[in-house]
Amino acid sequence: MMKGRLKLTLLCFLAVTANFFLNILTGRGFRLSLFLDTVFSVALTFATGLVPGIAASILSAIIINTHDHAPLFNYFFVLCSIVEVILVWMYCRRLSKPREPFISTVASLLLLYLTTCVVISVLGGLIDYCIFAVASRAKDSFSPEDIFKLGLLRNNVPVLWSDIFSRIPINLIDRFVVIFGGYGVSRLMVRFLIRNKE
């Protein structure tokens, strides 16, 4: 029992570390404007459940924002990571059924992917709107969705809708990587935990 908990703690630590380095590799190494700092939190959720996934999401956000010297209001965006983990957890029972046909798994993952795209775009847009439009905080860095947002604002789309719609093109790409990549990594995590029980 204790050995199992130690392995779970180790997986959580590895997930946070991997999220951190993937974030650096994506942004600074490949110069990709994608949010991939939750791939391993999602994988941990698929493999072990809700609580470890949320813990990894929160710790990843703290480490990444601290490393980037981000302003305190950036921490509110961790809500997107937490909600994403909750959505994954809600689908876990269906996705983890033994002997489930491959096509059923893919269909379920596609539905989860599309759901997270919509939910995270709406939630991220609402948080952005509250911070920068309602609270009038100054934006101190460029975000990938700003390109789309400027185009929408120039076409007289209201600020709130611009905040939401501008995130959809980004999320269509990065949520695909997060959901399908996270599911793939989770299979390796499950094998790691099963070996502990043998």
Coordinates of N, CA, C and O in Angstrom, one line a residue:
M1 N 0.8 -1.2 0.0 CA 0.0 0.0 0.0 C 0.9 1.3 0.0 O 0.7 2.2 -0.8
M2 N 1.9 1.3 0.9 CA 2.8 2.4 1.0 C 3.6 2.6 -0.3 O 3.8 3.7 -0.8
K3 N 4.0 1.4 -0.8 CA 4.8 1.5 -2.0 C 4.0 2.0 -3.2 O 4.5 2.8 -4.1
G4 N 2.7 1.7 -3.2 CA 1.8 2.2 -4.3 C 1.6 3.7 -4.2 O 1.6 4.4 -5.2
R5 N 1.5 4.2 -2.9 CA 1.4 5.6 -2.7 C 2.7 6.4 -3.1 O 2.6 7.5 -3.7
L6 N 3.8 5.7 -2.9 CA 5.1 6.3 -3.2 C 5.2 6.4 -4.8 O 5.7 7.4 -5.3
K7 N 4.7 5.4 -5.5 CA 4.8 5.4 -6.9 C 3.8 6.4 -7.5 O 4.1 7.1 -8.5
L8 N 2.7 6.6 -6.8 CA 1.7 7.6 -7.3 C 2.3 9.0 -7.1 O 2.2 9.9 -7.9
T9 N 3.0 9.2 -5.9 CA 3.6 10.5 -5.7 C 4.7 10.8 -6.7 O 4.9 11.9 -7.2
L10 N 5.5 9.7 -7.0 CA 6.5 9.9 -8.0 C 6.0 10.2 -9.4 O 6.5 11.1 -10.1
L11 N 4.8 9.6 -9.7 CA 4.2 9.9 -11.0 C 3.7 11.4 -11.0 O 3.9 12.0 -12.1
C12 N 3.2 11.8 -9.9 CA 2.7 13.2 -9.8 C 3.9 14.2 -10.0 O 3.8 15.2 -10.7
F13 N 5.0 13.9 -9.3 CA 6.2 14.7 -9.4 C 6.7 14.7 -10.9 O 7.1 15.8 -11.4
L14 N 6.8 13.5 -11.5 CA 7.2 13.4 -12.9 C 6.3 14.2 -13.8 O 6.8 14.8 -14.8
A15 N 5.0 14.1 -13.6 CA 4.1 14.8 -14.4 C 4.3 16.3 -14.4 O 4.3 17.0 -15.4
V16 N 4.5 16.9 -13.2 CA 4.7 18.3 -13.0 C 6.0 18.7 -13.7 O 6.1 19.7 -14.4
T17 N 7.0 17.9 -13.5 CA 8.3 18.2 -14.1 C 8.2 18.2 -15.6 O 8.7 19.0 -16.3
A18 N 7.5 17.2 -16.1 CA 7.3 17.0 -17.6 C 6.5 18.2 -18.2 O 6.8 18.7 -19.2
N19 N 5.5 18.6 -17.4 CA 4.7 19.8 -17.9 C 5.6 21.0 -18.0 O 5.5 21.8 -18.9
F20 N 6.4 21.2 -17.0 CA 7.3 22.3 -16.9 C 8.3 22.4 -18.1 O 8.4 23.4 -18.9
F21 N 8.9 21.2 -18.4 CA 9.9 21.2 -19.5 C 9.2 21.2 -20.8 O 9.8 21.8 -21.8
L22 N 8.0 20.6 -21.0 CA 7.3 20.7 -22.2 C 6.9 22.1 -22.5 O 6.9 22.5 -23.7
N23 N 6.5 22.8 -21.5 CA 6.1 24.2 -21.7 C 7.3 25.1 -22.2 O 7.2 25.9 -23.1
I24 N 8.5 24.8 -21.6 CA 9.7 25.5 -22.0 C 10.1 25.1 -23.5 O 10.4 26.0 -24.3
L25 N 10.0 23.8 -23.7 CA 10.4 23.3 -25.1 C 9.5 23.8 -26.1 O 9.9 24.3 -27.2
T26 N 8.2 23.9 -25.8 CA 7.2 24.4 -26.8 C 7.4 25.9 -27.1 O 7.4 26.3 -28.2
G27 N 7.5 26.6 -26.0 CA 7.5 28.1 -26.2 C 8.9 28.6 -26.6 O 8.9 29.4 -27.5
R28 N 9.9 28.2 -25.9 CA 11.2 28.8 -26.2 C 12.0 27.9 -27.2 O 12.9 28.5 -27.9
G29 N 11.8 26.6 -27.2 CA 12.6 25.8 -28.1 C 12.0 25.8 -29.5 O 12.7 26.2 -30.5
F30 N 10.7 25.5 -29.6 CA 10.1 25.4 -31.0 C 9.4 26.7 -31.4 O 8.9 26.8 -32.5
R31 N 9.3 27.6 -30.4 CA 8.6 28.9 -30.7 C 7.1 28.6 -31.2 O 6.6 29.3 -32.1
L32 N 6.5 27.7 -30.5 CA 5.1 27.4 -30.8 C 4.2 28.1 -29.9 O 4.4 28.0 -28.6
S33 N 3.1 28.8 -30.4 CA 2.2 29.5 -29.5 C 1.1 28.6 -29.1 O -0.1 28.8 -29.4
L34 N 1.4 27.6 -28.3 CA 0.4 26.6 -27.9 C 0.5 26.4 -26.4 O 1.5 26.6 -25.8
F35 N -0.6 26.1 -25.8 CA -0.7 25.8 -24.3 C -0.7 24.3 -24.1 O -1.7 23.6 -24.1
L36 N 0.5 23.8 -23.9 CA 0.7 22.3 -23.7 C 1.2 22.0 -22.3 O 1.9 21.0 -22.1
D37 N 0.9 22.8 -21.3 CA 1.4 22.6 -20.0 C 0.5 21.7 -19.1 O 0.7 21.6 -17.9
T38 N -0.5 21.1 -19.8 CA -1.4 20.1 -19.0 C -1.4 18.7 -19.6 O -2.1 17.9 -19.1
V39 N -0.5 18.4 -20.5 CA -0.5 17.1 -21.2 C -0.3 16.0 -20.1 O -1.1 15.0 -20.1
F40 N 0.6 16.2 -19.2 CA 0.9 15.1 -18.2 C 0.0 15.2 -17.0 O -0.2 14.1 -16.4
S41 N -0.7 16.3 -16.8 CA -1.7 16.3 -15.8 C -2.9 15.5 -16.3 O -3.6 14.8 -15.5
V42 N -3.2 15.7 -17.5 CA -4.3 14.9 -18.2 C -4.0 13.4 -18.2 O -4.8 12.6 -17.9
A43 N -2.8 13.1 -18.5 CA -2.3 11.7 -18.5 C -2.5 11.1 -17.1 O -3.0 10.0 -17.0
L44 N -2.1 11.9 -16.1 CA -2.2 11.4 -14.7 C -3.6 11.2 -14.3 O -4.0 10.2 -13.6
T45 N -4.5 12.0 -14.8 CA -5.9 11.9 -14.5 C -6.5 10.6 -15.2 O -7.3 9.9 -14.6
F46 N -6.2 10.4 -16.5 CA -6.6 9.2 -17.1 C -6.1 8.0 -16.4 O -6.9 7.0 -16.3
A47 N -4.9 8.0 -15.9 CA -4.3 6.8 -15.3 C -4.7 6.6 -13.8 O -4.9 5.4 -13.4
T48 N -4.8 7.7 -13.1 CA -5.0 7.5 -11.6 C -6.2 8.2 -11.0 O -6.6 7.9 -9.9
G49 N -6.8 9.2 -11.7 CA -8.0 9.8 -11.1 C -7.9 11.3 -11.0 O -7.0 11.9 -11.4
L50 N -8.9 11.8 -10.3 CA -9.1 13.3 -10.2 C -8.1 14.0 -9.4 O -7.5 15.0 -9.8
V51 N -8.0 13.5 -8.1 CA -7.1 14.3 -7.2 C -5.7 14.4 -7.6 O -5.1 15.5 -7.6
P52 N -5.0 13.4 -8.1 CA -3.6 13.5 -8.6 C -3.6 14.5 -9.8 O -2.6 15.3 -9.9
G53 N -4.6 14.4 -10.7 CA -4.6 15.3 -11.8 C -4.7 16.8 -11.5 O -4.0 17.6 -12.0
I54 N -5.6 17.1 -10.5 CA -5.7 18.4 -10.0 C -4.5 18.9 -9.3 O -4.0 20.0 -9.5
A55 N -3.9 18.0 -8.5 CA -2.7 18.4 -7.8 C -1.5 18.7 -8.8 O -0.8 19.7 -8.6
A56 N -1.4 17.9 -9.8 CA -0.4 18.1 -10.9 C -0.6 19.4 -11.6 O 0.3 20.2 -11.9
S57 N -1.9 19.7 -11.9 CA -2.3 21.0 -12.6 C -1.9 22.2 -11.8 O -1.3 23.2 -12.3
I58 N -2.3 22.2 -10.5 CA -2.0 23.3 -9.6 C -0.5 23.5 -9.4 O 0.0 24.7 -9.6
L59 N 0.2 22.4 -9.2 CA 1.7 22.6 -8.9 C 2.4 23.0 -10.2 O 3.3 23.8 -10.2
S60 N 1.9 22.5 -11.4 CA 2.5 22.9 -12.6 C 2.3 24.4 -12.9 O 3.3 25.1 -13.3
A61 N 1.1 24.9 -12.6 CA 0.9 26.3 -12.8 C 1.7 27.2 -11.9 O 2.2 28.2 -12.3
I62 N 1.9 26.7 -10.6 CA 2.7 27.5 -9.7 C 4.1 27.6 -10.2 O 4.8 28.6 -10.2
I63 N 4.7 26.4 -10.6 CA 6.1 26.4 -11.0 C 6.3 27.2 -12.2 O 7.3 27.9 -12.4
I64 N 5.5 27.0 -13.2 CA 5.6 27.7 -14.5 C 5.5 29.2 -14.3 O 6.3 30.0 -14.9
N65 N 4.5 29.6 -13.6 CA 4.3 31.1 -13.4 C 5.4 31.7 -12.6 O 5.8 32.8 -12.8
T66 N 5.9 30.9 -11.6 CA 7.0 31.4 -10.8 C 8.2 31.6 -11.6 O 8.9 32.6 -11.5
H67 N 8.5 30.5 -12.4 CA 9.7 30.6 -13.3 C 9.6 31.7 -14.3 O 10.6 32.3 -14.6
D68 N 8.4 32.0 -14.8 CA 8.3 33.1 -15.8 C 8.1 34.5 -15.2 O 7.9 35.4 -15.9
H69 N 8.1 34.5 -13.8 CA 7.9 35.8 -13.1 C 6.5 36.4 -13.5 O 6.5 37.6 -13.7
A70 N 5.5 35.6 -13.7 CA 4.2 36.1 -14.2 C 3.5 36.8 -13.1 O 3.7 36.6 -11.9
P71 N 2.7 37.8 -13.4 CA 1.9 38.6 -12.4 C 0.9 37.6 -11.8 O 0.5 36.6 -12.3
L72 N 0.5 38.0 -10.6 CA -0.4 37.2 -9.8 C -1.7 36.8 -10.5 O -2.3 35.7 -10.4
F73 N -2.2 37.7 -11.3 CA -3.5 37.4 -12.0 C -3.4 36.3 -13.0 O -4.4 35.7 -13.4
N74 N -2.2 36.0 -13.4 CA -2.0 34.8 -14.4 C -2.4 33.5 -13.7 O -2.8 32.5 -14.4
Y75 N -2.3 33.5 -12.4 CA -2.7 32.2 -11.7 C -4.1 31.9 -11.8 O -4.5 30.7 -11.6
F76 N -5.0 32.8 -12.1 CA -6.4 32.5 -12.3 C -6.7 31.6 -13.4 O -7.7 30.8 -13.5
F77 N -5.7 31.5 -14.4 CA -5.9 30.7 -15.6 C -5.7 29.2 -15.2 O -6.0 28.3 -16.0
V78 N -5.2 28.9 -14.0 CA -5.2 27.5 -13.6 C -6.5 26.9 -13.5 O -6.7 25.7 -13.5
L79 N -7.6 27.7 -13.4 CA -8.9 27.2 -13.4 C -9.2 26.4 -14.7 O -10.0 25.5 -14.6
C80 N -8.7 26.9 -15.8 CA -8.8 26.2 -17.0 C -8.2 24.8 -16.9 O -8.9 23.8 -17.4
S81 N -7.1 24.6 -16.3 CA -6.4 23.3 -16.2 C -7.3 22.4 -15.3 O -7.4 21.2 -15.6
I82 N -7.8 23.0 -14.2 CA -8.6 22.2 -13.2 C -9.9 21.7 -13.9 O -10.2 20.5 -13.8
V83 N -10.5 22.6 -14.6 CA -11.8 22.2 -15.3 C -11.5 21.2 -16.4 O -12.3 20.2 -16.5
E84 N -10.4 21.3 -17.1 CA -10.0 20.3 -18.1 C -9.8 18.9 -17.4 O -10.3 17.9 -18.0
V85 N -9.1 18.9 -16.3 CA -8.9 17.6 -15.6 C -10.2 17.0 -15.1 O -10.4 15.8 -15.2
I86 N -11.2 17.9 -14.7 CA -12.5 17.4 -14.3 C -13.2 16.8 -15.4 O -13.9 15.7 -15.3
L87 N -13.2 17.4 -16.6 CA -13.8 16.9 -17.8 C -13.2 15.5 -18.2 O -13.9 14.6 -18.5
V88 N -11.9 15.4 -18.1 CA -11.2 14.1 -18.4 C -11.7 13.1 -17.4 O -12.0 11.9 -17.8
W89 N -11.7 13.4 -16.2 CA -12.1 12.5 -15.1 C -13.5 12.0 -15.3 O -13.8 10.8 -15.1
M90 N -14.4 12.9 -15.8 CA -15.8 12.5 -16.1 C -15.9 11.5 -17.2 O -16.9 10.7 -17.2
Y91 N -15.0 11.5 -18.1 CA -15.0 10.6 -19.2 C -14.2 9.3 -18.9 O -14.3 8.3 -19.7
C92 N -13.4 9.3 -17.9 CA -12.5 8.2 -17.6 C -13.2 6.8 -17.5 O -12.6 5.8 -18.1
R93 N -14.3 6.7 -16.9 CA -14.9 5.4 -16.8 C -15.3 4.8 -18.1 O -15.1 3.6 -18.4
R94 N -15.8 5.6 -19.0 CA -16.2 5.1 -20.3 C -14.9 4.8 -21.1 O -14.9 3.8 -21.9
L95 N -13.9 5.6 -21.0 CA -12.7 5.4 -21.8 C -11.8 4.2 -21.3 O -11.0 3.7 -22.1
S96 N -12.0 3.9 -20.1 CA -11.1 2.8 -19.5 C -11.7 1.5 -19.4 O -11.2 0.6 -18.7
K97 N -12.9 1.3 -20.1 CA -13.5 0.0 -20.0 C -12.6 -1.1 -20.7 O -12.1 -0.8 -21.8
P98 N -12.4 -2.3 -20.1 CA -11.6 -3.3 -20.7 C -12.2 -3.8 -22.0 O -13.4 -3.9 -22.1
R99 N -11.4 -4.1 -23.0 CA -11.8 -4.7 -24.2 C -12.7 -3.7 -25.0 O -13.5 -4.2 -25.9
E100 N -12.7 -2.5 -24.8 CA -13.5 -1.5 -25.5 C -12.9 -1.4 -26.9 O -11.7 -1.3 -27.1
P101 N -13.7 -1.5 -28.0 CA -13.2 -1.4 -29.3 C -12.4 -0.1 -29.6 O -12.8 0.9 -29.0
F102 N -11.4 -0.3 -30.4 CA -10.5 0.9 -30.6 C -11.3 2.1 -31.2 O -11.1 3.2 -30.8
I103 N -12.2 1.8 -32.1 CA -13.0 2.9 -32.7 C -13.9 3.6 -31.7 O -14.1 4.8 -31.7
S104 N -14.4 2.9 -30.7 CA -15.2 3.5 -29.6 C -14.3 4.4 -28.7 O -14.7 5.5 -28.3
T105 N -13.1 4.0 -28.5 CA -12.2 4.8 -27.7 C -11.8 6.1 -28.4 O -11.8 7.2 -27.8
V106 N -11.5 6.0 -29.7 CA -11.2 7.1 -30.5 C -12.4 8.1 -30.6 O -12.2 9.3 -30.4
A107 N -13.6 7.6 -30.8 CA -14.8 8.4 -30.8 C -15.0 9.1 -29.5 O -15.4 10.3 -29.5
S108 N -14.8 8.4 -28.4 CA -15.0 9.0 -27.1 C -13.9 10.1 -26.8 O -14.2 11.2 -26.3
L109 N -12.7 9.9 -27.3 CA -11.6 10.9 -27.1 C -11.9 12.1 -28.0 O -11.6 13.2 -27.6
L110 N -12.5 11.9 -29.2 CA -12.8 13.0 -30.1 C -13.9 13.9 -29.4 O -13.8 15.1 -29.5
L111 N -14.9 13.2 -28.8 CA -15.9 14.0 -28.1 C -15.4 14.8 -27.0 O -15.7 15.9 -26.7
L112 N -14.5 14.1 -26.2 CA -13.8 14.8 -25.1 C -13.0 16.0 -25.6 O -13.0 17.1 -25.0
Y113 N -12.3 15.8 -26.7 CA -11.4 16.8 -27.2 C -12.3 18.0 -27.7 O -11.9 19.2 -27.3
L114 N -13.4 17.8 -28.3 CA -14.2 18.9 -28.8 C -14.9 19.6 -27.6 O -15.0 20.8 -27.6
T115 N -15.3 18.8 -26.6 CA -15.8 19.4 -25.4 C -14.9 20.3 -24.7 O -15.2 21.4 -24.3
T116 N -13.6 19.8 -24.5 CA -12.6 20.7 -23.8 C -12.3 21.9 -24.6 O -12.1 23.0 -24.1
C117 N -12.3 21.8 -26.0 CA -12.0 23.0 -26.8 C -13.0 24.1 -26.5 O -12.7 25.3 -26.3
V118 N -14.3 23.7 -26.5 CA -15.4 24.7 -26.2 C -15.3 25.2 -24.8 O -15.3 26.4 -24.6
V119 N -15.3 24.3 -23.8 CA -15.3 24.7 -22.4 C -14.1 25.6 -22.0 O -14.3 26.6 -21.4
I120 N -12.9 25.2 -22.5 CA -11.7 25.9 -22.1 C -11.7 27.3 -22.8 O -11.2 28.3 -22.3
S121 N -12.2 27.3 -24.1 CA -12.2 28.6 -24.8 C -13.1 29.6 -24.1 O -12.8 30.8 -23.9
V122 N -14.3 29.1 -23.6 CA -15.3 30.0 -22.9 C -14.7 30.4 -21.6 O -14.7 31.6 -21.3
L123 N -14.2 29.4 -20.8 CA -13.7 29.8 -19.5 C -12.5 30.7 -19.6 O -12.4 31.7 -18.8
G124 N -11.5 30.4 -20.5 CA -10.3 31.2 -20.6 C -10.7 32.6 -21.1 O -10.1 33.6 -20.6
G125 N -11.7 32.7 -22.0 CA -12.2 34.0 -22.5 C -12.8 34.8 -21.3 O -12.6 36.0 -21.2
L126 N -13.6 34.2 -20.5 CA -14.2 34.8 -19.4 C -13.2 35.4 -18.4 O -13.3 36.5 -17.9
I127 N -12.2 34.5 -18.1 CA -11.1 34.9 -17.2 C -10.4 36.1 -17.7 O -10.1 37.1 -17.1
D128 N -10.0 36.0 -19.0 CA -9.3 37.1 -19.7 C -10.1 38.4 -19.7 O -9.6 39.5 -19.4
Y129 N -11.4 38.3 -19.9 CA -12.3 39.5 -20.0 C -12.4 40.1 -18.6 O -12.3 41.3 -18.4
C130 N -12.5 39.3 -17.5 CA -12.6 39.8 -16.2 C -11.3 40.5 -15.7 O -11.4 41.6 -15.1
I131 N -10.2 40.0 -16.1 CA -8.9 40.5 -15.7 C -8.6 41.8 -16.5 O -8.2 42.8 -15.9
F132 N -8.7 41.7 -17.8 CA -8.2 42.8 -18.6 C -9.2 43.9 -19.0 O -8.9 45.0 -19.3
A133 N -10.5 43.4 -19.1 CA -11.5 44.4 -19.5 C -12.3 45.0 -18.3 O -12.4 46.2 -18.1
V134 N -12.7 44.1 -17.4 CA -13.4 44.5 -16.2 C -12.5 45.1 -15.2 O -12.7 46.2 -14.7
A135 N -11.4 44.4 -14.8 CA -10.5 44.9 -13.8 C -9.4 45.9 -14.4 O -8.7 46.4 -13.6
S136 N -9.4 46.0 -15.7 CA -8.5 46.9 -16.4 C -7.0 46.7 -16.0 O -6.3 47.7 -15.9
R137 N -6.6 45.5 -15.9 CA -5.2 45.2 -15.7 C -4.5 45.3 -17.0 O -5.0 45.0 -18.0
A138 N -3.2 45.8 -16.9 CA -2.4 46.0 -18.1 C -1.8 44.6 -18.5 O -1.3 43.9 -17.6
K139 N -1.8 44.3 -19.8 CA -1.3 43.1 -20.3 C 0.2 43.3 -20.5 O 0.6 44.1 -21.3
D140 N 1.1 42.5 -19.8 CA 2.5 42.7 -19.9 C 3.2 41.8 -20.8 O 4.4 41.8 -21.0
S141 N 2.5 40.9 -21.5 CA 3.1 40.0 -22.4 C 2.2 39.6 -23.6 O 0.9 39.7 -23.4
F142 N 2.7 39.1 -24.6 CA 1.9 38.7 -25.8 C 1.4 37.2 -25.6 O 2.2 36.4 -25.2
S143 N 0.2 37.0 -25.9 CA -0.4 35.7 -25.9 C -0.8 35.3 -27.3 O -1.1 36.1 -28.1
P144 N -0.7 34.0 -27.6 CA -1.0 33.5 -29.0 C -2.4 33.9 -29.5 O -2.5 34.2 -30.7
E145 N -3.3 34.0 -28.6 CA -4.7 34.3 -29.1 C -4.9 35.8 -29.5 O -5.9 36.2 -30.1
D146 N -3.9 36.6 -29.1 CA -4.0 38.1 -29.3 C -4.1 38.4 -30.8 O -4.7 39.4 -31.2
I147 N -3.4 37.6 -31.7 CA -3.5 37.9 -33.1 C -4.9 37.8 -33.6 O -5.4 38.6 -34.3
F148 N -5.6 36.7 -33.2 CA -7.0 36.5 -33.6 C -7.9 37.5 -32.9 O -8.9 38.0 -33.6
K149 N -7.6 37.9 -31.7 CA -8.5 38.8 -31.0 C -8.4 40.2 -31.6 O -9.5 40.8 -31.8
L150 N -7.3 40.7 -32.1 CA -7.2 42.0 -32.7 C -8.0 42.0 -34.0 O -8.7 43.0 -34.3
G151 N -8.0 40.9 -34.7 CA -8.7 40.8 -36.0 C -10.2 40.9 -35.7 O -11.0 41.6 -36.4
L152 N -10.7 40.2 -34.6 CA -12.1 40.2 -34.3 C -12.5 41.6 -33.8 O -13.6 42.1 -34.2
L153 N -11.7 42.3 -33.0 CA -12.0 43.6 -32.5 C -12.1 44.6 -33.6 O -13.0 45.5 -33.6
R154 N -11.2 44.5 -34.6 CA -11.3 45.4 -35.8 C -12.6 45.2 -36.6 O -13.0 46.1 -37.3
N155 N -13.2 44.0 -36.4 CA -14.4 43.8 -37.1 C -15.7 44.0 -36.2 O -16.7 43.4 -36.4
N156 N -15.4 44.8 -35.1 CA -16.5 45.2 -34.2 C -17.2 44.0 -33.5 O -18.3 44.1 -33.1
V157 N -16.4 43.0 -33.3 CA -16.9 41.9 -32.4 C -16.7 42.3 -30.9 O -15.6 42.8 -30.6
P158 N -17.8 42.2 -30.1 CA -17.6 42.6 -28.7 C -16.4 42.0 -28.0 O -16.0 40.9 -28.4
V159 N -15.9 42.7 -27.0 CA -14.6 42.2 -26.4 C -14.8 40.8 -25.8 O -13.9 40.0 -25.9
L160 N -15.9 40.6 -25.1 CA -16.1 39.3 -24.4 C -16.1 38.2 -25.5 O -15.4 37.1 -25.3
W161 N -16.8 38.3 -26.6 CA -16.9 37.3 -27.6 C -15.5 37.2 -28.3 O -15.1 36.1 -28.7
S162 N -14.8 38.3 -28.4 CA -13.5 38.2 -29.0 C -12.5 37.4 -28.2 O -11.7 36.7 -28.7
D163 N -12.6 37.6 -26.8 CA -11.8 36.9 -25.9 C -12.1 35.4 -26.0 O -11.1 34.5 -25.9
I164 N -13.3 35.0 -26.2 CA -13.7 33.6 -26.3 C -13.3 33.0 -27.7 O -12.6 32.0 -27.8
F165 N -13.8 33.7 -28.8 CA -13.5 33.1 -30.1 C -12.1 33.1 -30.5 O -11.6 32.2 -31.3
S166 N -11.3 34.0 -30.0 CA -9.8 34.1 -30.3 C -9.1 32.8 -29.8 O -8.0 32.5 -30.3
R167 N -9.6 32.2 -28.8 CA -9.0 31.0 -28.2 C -9.3 29.7 -29.0 O -8.5 28.7 -28.9
I168 N -10.4 29.7 -29.7 CA -10.8 28.5 -30.4 C -9.7 27.9 -31.4 O -9.4 26.7 -31.3
P169 N -9.2 28.8 -32.3 CA -8.1 28.2 -33.2 C -6.9 27.6 -32.4 O -6.4 26.6 -32.9
I170 N -6.5 28.2 -31.3 CA -5.4 27.7 -30.6 C -5.8 26.4 -29.9 O -5.0 25.4 -30.0
N171 N -6.9 26.4 -29.3 CA -7.4 25.2 -28.6 C -7.7 24.0 -29.5 O -7.5 22.9 -29.0
L172 N -8.1 24.3 -30.7 CA -8.3 23.2 -31.6 C -7.0 22.4 -31.9 O -7.1 21.2 -32.1
I173 N -5.9 23.1 -31.8 CA -4.6 22.4 -32.0 C -4.1 21.8 -30.7 O -3.8 20.6 -30.6
D174 N -4.0 22.7 -29.6 CA -3.3 22.2 -28.4 C -4.1 21.2 -27.6 O -3.6 20.3 -27.0
R175 N -5.5 21.3 -27.6 CA -6.3 20.4 -26.9 C -6.2 19.0 -27.6 O -6.3 18.0 -26.9
F176 N -6.0 18.9 -28.9 CA -5.9 17.7 -29.6 C -4.6 17.0 -29.0 O -4.7 15.8 -28.7
V177 N -3.5 17.7 -28.9 CA -2.3 17.1 -28.4 C -2.5 16.7 -27.0 O -2.0 15.6 -26.6
V178 N -3.1 17.6 -26.2 CA -3.3 17.3 -24.8 C -4.1 16.0 -24.5 O -3.8 15.2 -23.7
I179 N -5.3 15.9 -25.2 CA -6.2 14.8 -24.9 C -5.6 13.5 -25.5 O -5.5 12.5 -24.8
F180 N -5.2 13.5 -26.8 CA -4.8 12.2 -27.3 C -3.4 11.9 -26.8 O -3.1 10.7 -26.6
G181 N -2.5 12.9 -26.7 CA -1.2 12.7 -26.2 C -1.2 12.2 -24.7 O -0.6 11.3 -24.3
G182 N -2.1 12.9 -23.9 CA -2.3 12.5 -22.5 C -2.8 11.1 -22.4 O -2.4 10.4 -21.5
Y183 N -3.7 10.7 -23.2 CA -4.3 9.4 -23.2 C -3.2 8.3 -23.5 O -3.1 7.3 -22.8
G184 N -2.4 8.6 -24.5 CA -1.3 7.7 -24.8 C -0.3 7.6 -23.7 O 0.1 6.5 -23.3
V185 N 0.1 8.7 -23.1 CA 1.1 8.7 -21.9 C 0.4 7.9 -20.8 O 1.1 7.2 -20.0
S186 N -0.9 8.1 -20.6 CA -1.5 7.4 -19.4 C -1.4 5.9 -19.5 O -1.4 5.2 -18.5
R187 N -1.4 5.4 -20.7 CA -1.3 3.9 -20.8 C 0.0 3.4 -20.3 O 0.1 2.3 -19.7
L188 N 1.1 4.2 -20.5 CA 2.4 3.9 -19.9 C 2.4 4.0 -18.4 O 3.0 3.2 -17.7
M189 N 1.7 5.0 -17.9 CA 1.5 5.2 -16.4 C 0.8 4.0 -15.8 O 1.2 3.5 -14.7
V190 N -0.2 3.5 -16.5 CA -1.0 2.4 -15.9 C -0.1 1.2 -15.9 O -0.2 0.4 -14.9
R191 N 0.7 0.9 -16.9 CA 1.6 -0.2 -16.9 C 2.6 -0.1 -15.7 O 2.9 -1.1 -15.0
F192 N 3.0 1.1 -15.5 CA 4.0 1.4 -14.4 C 3.3 1.0 -13.0 O 3.9 0.4 -12.2
L193 N 2.0 1.4 -12.9 CA 1.3 1.1 -11.6 C 1.0 -0.3 -11.5 O 1.0 -0.9 -10.4
I194 N 0.6 -1.0 -12.6 CA 0.3 -2.4 -12.5 C 1.5 -3.3 -12.1 O 1.4 -4.2 -11.3
R195 N 2.6 -2.9 -12.6 CA 3.8 -3.7 -12.3 C 4.1 -3.6 -10.8 O 4.7 -4.5 -10.2
N196 N 3.7 -2.5 -10.2 CA 3.8 -2.4 -8.7 C 3.0 -3.4 -8.0 O 3.4 -3.8 -6.9
K197 N 1.9 -3.8 -8.5 CA 1.0 -4.8 -7.8 C 1.4 -6.2 -8.0 O 0.9 -7.1 -7.4
E198 N 2.2 -6.5 -9.1 CA 2.6 -7.8 -9.4 C 3.6 -8.4 -8.4 O 4.4 -7.7 -7.9

